[in-house]
Coordinates of C-alpha atoms in Angstrom, one line a residue:
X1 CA -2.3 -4.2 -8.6
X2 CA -1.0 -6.1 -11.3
X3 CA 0.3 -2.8 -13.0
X4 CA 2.2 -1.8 -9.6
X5 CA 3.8 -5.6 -9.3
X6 CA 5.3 -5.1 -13.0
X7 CA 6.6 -1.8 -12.3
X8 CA 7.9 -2.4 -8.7
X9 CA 9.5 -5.6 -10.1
X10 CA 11.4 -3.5 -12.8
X11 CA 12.8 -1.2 -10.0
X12 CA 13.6 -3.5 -7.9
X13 CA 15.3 -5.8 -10.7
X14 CA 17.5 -2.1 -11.0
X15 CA 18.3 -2.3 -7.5
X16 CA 19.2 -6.1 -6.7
X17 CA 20.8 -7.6 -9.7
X18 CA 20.1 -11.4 -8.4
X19 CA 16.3 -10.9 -8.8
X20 CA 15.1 -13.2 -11.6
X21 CA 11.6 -13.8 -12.4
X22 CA 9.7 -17.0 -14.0
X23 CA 6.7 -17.5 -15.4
X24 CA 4.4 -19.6 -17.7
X25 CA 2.9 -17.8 -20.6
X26 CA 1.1 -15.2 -18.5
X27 CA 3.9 -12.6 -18.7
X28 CA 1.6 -9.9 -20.0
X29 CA -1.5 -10.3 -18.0
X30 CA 1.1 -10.3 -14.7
X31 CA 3.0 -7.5 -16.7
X32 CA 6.6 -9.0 -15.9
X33 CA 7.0 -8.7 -19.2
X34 CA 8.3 -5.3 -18.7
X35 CA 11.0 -7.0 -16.6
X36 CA 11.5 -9.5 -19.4
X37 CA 12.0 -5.5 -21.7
X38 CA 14.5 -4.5 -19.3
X39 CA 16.3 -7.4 -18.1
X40 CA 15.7 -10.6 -21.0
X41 CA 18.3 -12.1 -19.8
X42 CA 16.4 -12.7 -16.1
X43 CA 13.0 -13.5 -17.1
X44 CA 12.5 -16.9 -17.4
X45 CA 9.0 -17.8 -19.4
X46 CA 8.8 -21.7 -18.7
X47 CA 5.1 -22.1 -20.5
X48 CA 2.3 -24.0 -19.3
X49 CA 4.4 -26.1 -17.0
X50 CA 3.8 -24.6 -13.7
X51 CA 5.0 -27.6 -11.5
X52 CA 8.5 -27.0 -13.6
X53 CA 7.6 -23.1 -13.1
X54 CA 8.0 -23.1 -9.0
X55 CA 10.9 -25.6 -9.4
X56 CA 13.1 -23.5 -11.6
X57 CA 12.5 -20.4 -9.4
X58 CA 13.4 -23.1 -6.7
X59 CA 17.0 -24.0 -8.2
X60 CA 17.8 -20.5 -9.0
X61 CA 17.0 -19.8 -5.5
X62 CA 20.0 -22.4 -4.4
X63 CA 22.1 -20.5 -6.8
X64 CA 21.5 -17.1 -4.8
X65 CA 18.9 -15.3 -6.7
X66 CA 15.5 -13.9 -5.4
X67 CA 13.5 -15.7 -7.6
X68 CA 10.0 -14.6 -8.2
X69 CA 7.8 -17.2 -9.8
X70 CA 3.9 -15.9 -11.2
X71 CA 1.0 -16.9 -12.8
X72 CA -2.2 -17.1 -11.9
X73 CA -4.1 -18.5 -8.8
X74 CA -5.8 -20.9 -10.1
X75 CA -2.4 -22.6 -11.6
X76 CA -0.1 -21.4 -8.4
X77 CA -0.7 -23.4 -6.0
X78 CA -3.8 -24.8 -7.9
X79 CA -1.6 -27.0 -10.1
X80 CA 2.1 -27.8 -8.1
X81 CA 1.1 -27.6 -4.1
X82 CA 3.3 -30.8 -4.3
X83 CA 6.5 -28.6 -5.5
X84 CA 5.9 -25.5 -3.2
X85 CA 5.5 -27.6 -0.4
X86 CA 9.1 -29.8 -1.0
X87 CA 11.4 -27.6 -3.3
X88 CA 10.6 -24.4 -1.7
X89 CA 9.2 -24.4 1.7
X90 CA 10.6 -27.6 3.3
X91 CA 14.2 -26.3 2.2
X92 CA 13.0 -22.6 3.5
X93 CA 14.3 -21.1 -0.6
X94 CA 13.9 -17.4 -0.9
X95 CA 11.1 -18.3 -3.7
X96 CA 8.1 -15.3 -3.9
X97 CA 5.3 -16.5 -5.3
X98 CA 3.2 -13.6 -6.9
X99 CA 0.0 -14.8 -8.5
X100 CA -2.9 -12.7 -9.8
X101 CA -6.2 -13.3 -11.1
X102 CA -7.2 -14.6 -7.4
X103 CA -11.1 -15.1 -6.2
X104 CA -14.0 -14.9 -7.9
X105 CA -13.4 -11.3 -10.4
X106 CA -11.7 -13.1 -12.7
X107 CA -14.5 -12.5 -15.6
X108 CA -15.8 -15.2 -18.1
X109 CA -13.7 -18.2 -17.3
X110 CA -15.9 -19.6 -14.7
X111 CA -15.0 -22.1 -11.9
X112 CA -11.7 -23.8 -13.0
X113 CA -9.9 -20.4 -12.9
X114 CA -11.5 -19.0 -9.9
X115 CA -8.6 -19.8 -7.0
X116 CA -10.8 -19.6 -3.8
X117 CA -9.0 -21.9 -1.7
X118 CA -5.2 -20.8 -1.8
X119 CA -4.9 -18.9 1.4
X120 CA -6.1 -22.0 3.3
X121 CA -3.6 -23.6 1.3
X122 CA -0.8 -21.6 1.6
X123 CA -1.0 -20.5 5.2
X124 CA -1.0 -24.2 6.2
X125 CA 2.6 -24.8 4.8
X126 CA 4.9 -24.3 7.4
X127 CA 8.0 -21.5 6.3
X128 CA 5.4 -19.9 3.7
X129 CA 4.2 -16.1 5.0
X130 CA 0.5 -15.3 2.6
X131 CA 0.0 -11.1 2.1
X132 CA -2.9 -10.3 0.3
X133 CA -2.6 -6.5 -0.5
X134 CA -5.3 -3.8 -1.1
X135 CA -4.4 -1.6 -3.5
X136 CA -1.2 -0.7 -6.3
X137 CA 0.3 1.3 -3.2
X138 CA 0.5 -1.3 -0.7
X139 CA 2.1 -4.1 -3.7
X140 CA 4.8 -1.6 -4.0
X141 CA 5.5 -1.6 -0.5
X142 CA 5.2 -4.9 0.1
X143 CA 7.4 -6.3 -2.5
X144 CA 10.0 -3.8 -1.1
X145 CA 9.3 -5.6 2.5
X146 CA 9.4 -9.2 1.0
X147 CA 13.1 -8.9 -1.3
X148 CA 14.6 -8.1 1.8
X149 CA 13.6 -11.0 4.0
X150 CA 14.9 -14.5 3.0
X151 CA 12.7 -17.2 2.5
X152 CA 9.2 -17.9 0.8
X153 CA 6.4 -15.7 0.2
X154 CA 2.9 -15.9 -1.2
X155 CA 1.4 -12.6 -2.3
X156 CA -2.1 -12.6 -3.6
X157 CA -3.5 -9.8 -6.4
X158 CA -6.6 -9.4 -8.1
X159 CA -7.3 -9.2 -11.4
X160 CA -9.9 -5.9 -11.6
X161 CA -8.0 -2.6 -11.3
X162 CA -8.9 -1.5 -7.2
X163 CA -9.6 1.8 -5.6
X164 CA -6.6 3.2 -3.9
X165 CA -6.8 3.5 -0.3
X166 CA -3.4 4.5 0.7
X167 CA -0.6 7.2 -0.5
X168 CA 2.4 6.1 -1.7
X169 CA 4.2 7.0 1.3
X170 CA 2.4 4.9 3.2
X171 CA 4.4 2.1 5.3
X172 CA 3.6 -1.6 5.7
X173 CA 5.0 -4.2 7.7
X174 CA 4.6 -7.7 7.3
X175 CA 2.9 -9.5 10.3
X176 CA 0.7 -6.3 10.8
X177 CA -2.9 -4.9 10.4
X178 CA -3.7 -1.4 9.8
X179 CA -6.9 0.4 10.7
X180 CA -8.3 2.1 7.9
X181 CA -11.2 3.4 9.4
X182 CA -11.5 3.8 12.8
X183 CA -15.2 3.1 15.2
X184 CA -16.1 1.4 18.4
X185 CA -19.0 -0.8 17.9
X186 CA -17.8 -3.4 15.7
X187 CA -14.6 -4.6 13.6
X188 CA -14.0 -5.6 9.6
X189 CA -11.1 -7.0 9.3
X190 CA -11.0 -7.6 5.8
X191 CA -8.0 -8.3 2.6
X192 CA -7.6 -7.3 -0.8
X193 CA -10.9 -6.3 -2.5
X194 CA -12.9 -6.1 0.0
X195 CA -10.9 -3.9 2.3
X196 CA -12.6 -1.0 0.0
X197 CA -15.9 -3.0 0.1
X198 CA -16.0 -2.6 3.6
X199 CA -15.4 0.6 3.8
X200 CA -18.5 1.3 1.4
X201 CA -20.6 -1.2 4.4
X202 CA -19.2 0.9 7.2
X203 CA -19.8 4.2 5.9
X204 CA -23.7 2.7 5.9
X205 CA -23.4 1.4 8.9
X206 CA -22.3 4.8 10.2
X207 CA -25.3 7.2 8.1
X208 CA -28.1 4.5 8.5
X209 CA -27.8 2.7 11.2
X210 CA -25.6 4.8 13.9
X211 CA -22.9 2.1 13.9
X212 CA -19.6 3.1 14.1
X213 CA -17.7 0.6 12.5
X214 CA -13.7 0.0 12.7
X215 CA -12.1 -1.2 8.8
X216 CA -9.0 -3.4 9.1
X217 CA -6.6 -4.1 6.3
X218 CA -5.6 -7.6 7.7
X219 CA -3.0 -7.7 4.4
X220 CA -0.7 -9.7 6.0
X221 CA -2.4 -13.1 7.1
X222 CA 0.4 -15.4 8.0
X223 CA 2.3 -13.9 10.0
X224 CA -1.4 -12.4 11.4
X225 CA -1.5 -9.4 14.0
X226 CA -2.4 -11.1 16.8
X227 CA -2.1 -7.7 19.2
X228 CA -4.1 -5.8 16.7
X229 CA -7.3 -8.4 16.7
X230 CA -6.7 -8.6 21.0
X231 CA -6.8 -4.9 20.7
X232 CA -10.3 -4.7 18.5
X233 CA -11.7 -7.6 20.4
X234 CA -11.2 -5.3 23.7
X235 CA -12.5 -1.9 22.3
X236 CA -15.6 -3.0 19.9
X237 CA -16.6 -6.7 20.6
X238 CA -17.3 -8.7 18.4
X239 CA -15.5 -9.6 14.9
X240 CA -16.3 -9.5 10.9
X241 CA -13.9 -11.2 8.3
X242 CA -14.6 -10.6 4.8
X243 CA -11.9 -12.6 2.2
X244 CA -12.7 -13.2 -1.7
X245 CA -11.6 -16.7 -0.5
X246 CA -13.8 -19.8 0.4
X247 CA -14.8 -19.1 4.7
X248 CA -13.3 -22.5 5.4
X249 CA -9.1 -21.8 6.4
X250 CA -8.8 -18.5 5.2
X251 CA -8.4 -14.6 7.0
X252 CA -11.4 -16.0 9.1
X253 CA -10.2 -19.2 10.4
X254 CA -6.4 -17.3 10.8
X255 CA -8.7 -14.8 13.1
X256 CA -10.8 -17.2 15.0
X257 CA -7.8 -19.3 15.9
X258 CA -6.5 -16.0 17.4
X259 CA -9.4 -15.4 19.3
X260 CA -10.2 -18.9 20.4
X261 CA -6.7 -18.4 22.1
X262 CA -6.6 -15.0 23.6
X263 CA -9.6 -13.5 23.3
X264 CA -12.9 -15.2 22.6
X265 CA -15.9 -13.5 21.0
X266 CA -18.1 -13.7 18.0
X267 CA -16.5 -13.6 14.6
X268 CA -18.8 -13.7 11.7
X269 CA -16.9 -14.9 8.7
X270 CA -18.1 -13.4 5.3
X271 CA -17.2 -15.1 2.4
X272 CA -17.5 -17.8 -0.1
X273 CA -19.5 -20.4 1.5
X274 CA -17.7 -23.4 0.8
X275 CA -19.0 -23.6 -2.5
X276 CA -17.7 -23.4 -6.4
X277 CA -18.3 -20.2 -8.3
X278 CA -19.8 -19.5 -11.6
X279 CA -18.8 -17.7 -14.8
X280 CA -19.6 -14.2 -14.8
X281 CA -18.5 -11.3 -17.5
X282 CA -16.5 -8.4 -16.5
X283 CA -19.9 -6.3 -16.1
X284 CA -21.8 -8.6 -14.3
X285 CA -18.4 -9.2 -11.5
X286 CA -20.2 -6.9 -9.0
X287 CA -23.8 -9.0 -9.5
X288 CA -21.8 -11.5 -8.7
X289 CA -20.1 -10.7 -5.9
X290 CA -23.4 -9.5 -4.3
X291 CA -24.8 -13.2 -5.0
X292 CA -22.0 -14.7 -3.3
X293 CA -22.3 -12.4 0.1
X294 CA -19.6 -10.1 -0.7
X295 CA -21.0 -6.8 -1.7
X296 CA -21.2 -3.7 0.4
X297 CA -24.9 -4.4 1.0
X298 CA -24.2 -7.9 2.4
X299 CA -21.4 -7.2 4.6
X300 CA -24.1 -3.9 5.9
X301 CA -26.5 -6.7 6.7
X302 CA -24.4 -9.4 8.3
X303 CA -22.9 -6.6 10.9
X304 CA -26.3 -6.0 11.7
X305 CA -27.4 -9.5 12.5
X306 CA -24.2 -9.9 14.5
X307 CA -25.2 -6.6 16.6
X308 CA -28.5 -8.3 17.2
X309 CA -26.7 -11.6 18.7
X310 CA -24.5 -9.8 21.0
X311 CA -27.8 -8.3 22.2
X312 CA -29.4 -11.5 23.1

């Protein structure tokens, strides 16, 4: 993902001249630097200052640039919520905040870096729209989507390279779901790296257990695809979210206040259960996903608790 956001940001840098970029010393792990290669003149590396990092993107912004600012998660928002909230969302700036390195697979560095609460944080600002793409294809197309629609956006990557799910053709649309794989006994609505995790959990689901499971990429969060989740609700029942994100305001909650309004049922949220993580190397990241509730077996046996509840 972080591969497709440098490259996409190059060709689109070629095709808008007012895109600038800014970012604090992370320029080669969020691979702008390429942007920086083709355009120096537009890449704007601010350091470790990341409050002055979203307030830079901000002013250039009032000067009629589409300024992307990025770093990672655990510094934007983690370190300047008070900037993004009053330089760039209360004005409504065309700021897009592209941070990687989000949730727990962000290897050794433990807790401090591992940003498991910015969707709750981000969807709650008013003016801010939070995607949380997939796979490289679904960046590329989603950074087309969000340069031509003013105003701020928060897009969320990963830092481990991620199974892709979708051509390159594919189309995406912000304030929509898509249905990756398709069943009638139960929903997954799920974002970024667990959209293929659940995939993995409903082709179980389907060979052990005779449940046929339907897999939603809920990328975009805010705006959320209210008609889609009415639409699952009606055909399979009841609901599973499953976010590399703390369960407390993120792709959950967004879906629970949907349903609370519209269409009540059960929605199990799977998650981080409001708790820190821990530091884990790159070959232990799938141990310790599983300890954490988010591995393919885990999201296999919460469906099939849930399916016991409805029964009772």
């Amino acid at each position: 993902m972080r591969s497709a956001y440098g490259e996409s940001l190059v060709n689109l840098g070629t095709k808008y001249s007012n895109i600038v970029c800014v970012g604090g010393d992370t320029t080669d792990s969020l691979k702008t630097k390429k942007f920086g290669e083709k355009f120096p003149e537009r890449l704007f590396n601010v350091g470790i200052a990341e409050a002055n990092l979203v307030s830079i993107a901000a002013g250039l912004a009032i000067a009629g640039k589409i300024s992307f600012a990025s770093t990672y998660a655990a510094f934007i928002p983690g370190r300047c919520l008070d900037q993004i909230r009053n330089a760039i969302c209360y004005p409504n700036l065309n700021v897009k905040i592209v941070v990687s390195h989000a949730g727990l697979s962000v290897g050794p560095d433990g807790a401090s870096h591992q940003q498991i609460e910015d969707i709750s944080i981000m969807r709650s600002l008013p003016n801010m729209r939070v995607l949380v793409p997939a796979d490289a294809p679904s960046v590329k197309k989603l950074l087309e989507k969000i340069v031509q629609i003013p105003g701020p956006f928060y897009v969320r990557l990963a830092r481990p390279s991620t199974e892709e799910l979708y051509p390159e053709e594919t189309d995406f649309e912000i304030g929509k779901g898509k249905v990756v794989t398709d069943g009638k006994d139960l929903s997954i609505f799920a974002c970024g790296t667990m959209v293929s995790a659940s995939q993995k959990a409903s082709d179980t689901l389907k060979k052990e257990h005779g449940i046929s499971c339907r897999v939603v990429d809920m990328y975009s969060i805010k705006p959320i695809d209210a008609d889609l989740i009415y639409k699952c609700t009606k055909e399979t029942g009841s609901l599973i979210s499953v976010e590399e994100h703390n369960i407390v305001g993120g792709l959950g909650s967004a879906i629970s206040e949907v349903t609370s309004d519209i269409c009540p049922t059960f929605v199990r949220k799977i998650g981080i259960a409001d708790k820190f993580g821990e530091s884990a190397r790159d070959e232990e990241i799938d141990s310790l996903l599983h300890k954490y509730g988010l591995s393919p077996k885990e999201i296999v046996r919460n469906a099939l608790e849930l399916k016991k509840r409805e029964k009772k």
